[in-house]
Short mmCIF file of the C-alpha atoms (twelve columns), coordinates in Angstrom:
data_MODEL
# 
_entry.id   MODEL 
# 
loop_
_atom_site.group_PDB 
_atom_site.id 
_atom_site.type_symbol 
_atom_site.label_atom_id 
_atom_site.label_alt_id 
_atom_site.label_comp_id 
_atom_site.label_asym_id 
_atom_site.label_seq_id 
_atom_site.Cartn_x 
_atom_site.Cartn_y 
_atom_site.Cartn_z 
_atom_site.pdbx_PDB_model_num 
ATOM 1  C CA . MET A 1  39.538 -14.547 24.057 1 
ATOM 2  C CA . GLY A 2  38.044 -14.463 27.653 1 
ATOM 3  C CA . VAL A 3  37.365 -16.932 30.193 1 
ATOM 4  C CA . MET A 4  36.298 -20.308 29.605 1 
ATOM 5  C CA . LEU A 5  33.121 -21.736 31.354 1 
ATOM 6  C CA . PRO A 6  34.015 -24.198 34.090 1 
ATOM 7  C CA . VAL A 7  31.670 -26.756 32.078 1 
ATOM 8  C CA . LEU A 8  33.658 -28.424 28.921 1 
ATOM 9  C CA . GLY A 9  33.538 -32.089 28.890 1 
ATOM 10 C CA . SER A 10 33.201 -33.273 25.025 1 
ATOM 11 C CA . THR A 11 33.621 -31.033 21.287 1 
ATOM 12 C CA . LEU A 12 29.323 -31.525 21.210 1 
ATOM 13 C CA . VAL A 13 28.682 -30.220 25.048 1 
ATOM 14 C CA . THR A 14 31.351 -27.409 25.026 1 
ATOM 15 C CA . GLN A 15 30.066 -26.146 21.427 1 
ATOM 16 C CA . VAL A 16 26.806 -26.233 23.101 1 
ATOM 17 C CA . LEU A 17 27.210 -24.362 25.533 1 
ATOM 18 C CA . THR A 18 29.343 -21.639 24.306 1 
ATOM 19 C CA . ASP A 19 28.478 -20.987 20.768 1 
ATOM 20 C CA . LYS A 20 24.437 -23.020 20.392 1 
ATOM 21 C CA . VAL A 21 22.844 -22.271 24.207 1 
ATOM 22 C CA . LYS A 22 21.083 -19.212 23.006 1 
ATOM 23 C CA . GLY A 23 19.582 -20.528 19.481 1 
ATOM 24 C CA . LEU A 24 18.081 -23.332 21.706 1 
ATOM 25 C CA . THR A 25 16.936 -22.132 24.759 1 
ATOM 26 C CA . GLY A 26 17.234 -18.646 24.682 1 
ATOM 27 C CA . GLY A 27 19.617 -17.551 27.291 1 
ATOM 28 C CA . TYR A 28 23.063 -17.456 27.345 1 
ATOM 29 C CA . PHE A 29 25.898 -17.039 29.256 1 
ATOM 30 C CA . ILE A 30 27.366 -14.081 30.873 1 
ATOM 31 C CA . VAL A 31 30.846 -14.465 31.319 1 
ATOM 32 C CA . GLU A 32 32.857 -11.317 32.268 1 
ATOM 33 C CA . LEU A 33 35.603 -10.921 35.162 1 
ATOM 34 C CA . ASP A 34 34.515 -6.977  36.008 1 
ATOM 35 C CA . PRO A 35 31.517 -6.637  37.998 1 
ATOM 36 C CA . GLU A 36 31.035 -3.119  36.199 1 
ATOM 37 C CA . THR A 37 30.952 -4.519  32.819 1 
ATOM 38 C CA . ALA A 38 29.460 -7.740  33.607 1 
ATOM 39 C CA . ALA A 39 26.315 -5.223  35.198 1 
ATOM 40 C CA . ASP A 40 26.284 -3.381  31.771 1 
ATOM 41 C CA . LYS A 41 26.313 -6.439  29.994 1 
ATOM 42 C CA . LEU A 42 23.348 -8.007  32.124 1 
ATOM 43 C CA . LEU A 43 20.992 -4.846  31.780 1 
ATOM 44 C CA . ALA A 44 21.487 -4.011  28.386 1 
ATOM 45 C CA . ALA A 45 20.045 -7.695  27.807 1 
ATOM 46 C CA . ILE A 46 17.104 -6.924  30.240 1 
ATOM 47 C CA . ASP A 47 17.033 -3.916  28.311 1 
ATOM 48 C CA . LYS A 48 16.738 -5.914  24.834 1 
ATOM 49 C CA . ARG A 49 14.572 -7.907  26.144 1 
ATOM 50 C CA . ARG A 50 11.905 -5.550  27.391 1 
ATOM 51 C CA . ALA A 51 12.171 -3.309  24.517 1 
ATOM 52 C CA . GLY A 52 10.905 -6.480  22.524 1 
ATOM 53 C CA . LEU A 53 8.573  -7.057  25.073 1 
ATOM 54 C CA . GLY A 54 7.217  -3.181  24.708 1 
ATOM 55 C CA . LEU A 55 8.553  -2.279  28.245 1 
ATOM 56 C CA . LYS A 56 9.969  0.820   29.096 1 
# 
């Protein structure tokens, strides 16, 4: 459970925006109510991409 994105529409739109966007574009939404947890998740995503590029 969590917070739903305020962009829901048809079943296809909902599925693309919640389940398939990362596979389609490489990007994804971080939906988190707690700002500190959101920041931690964002920094973890950045660190993962930097590691993939061979950056520290």
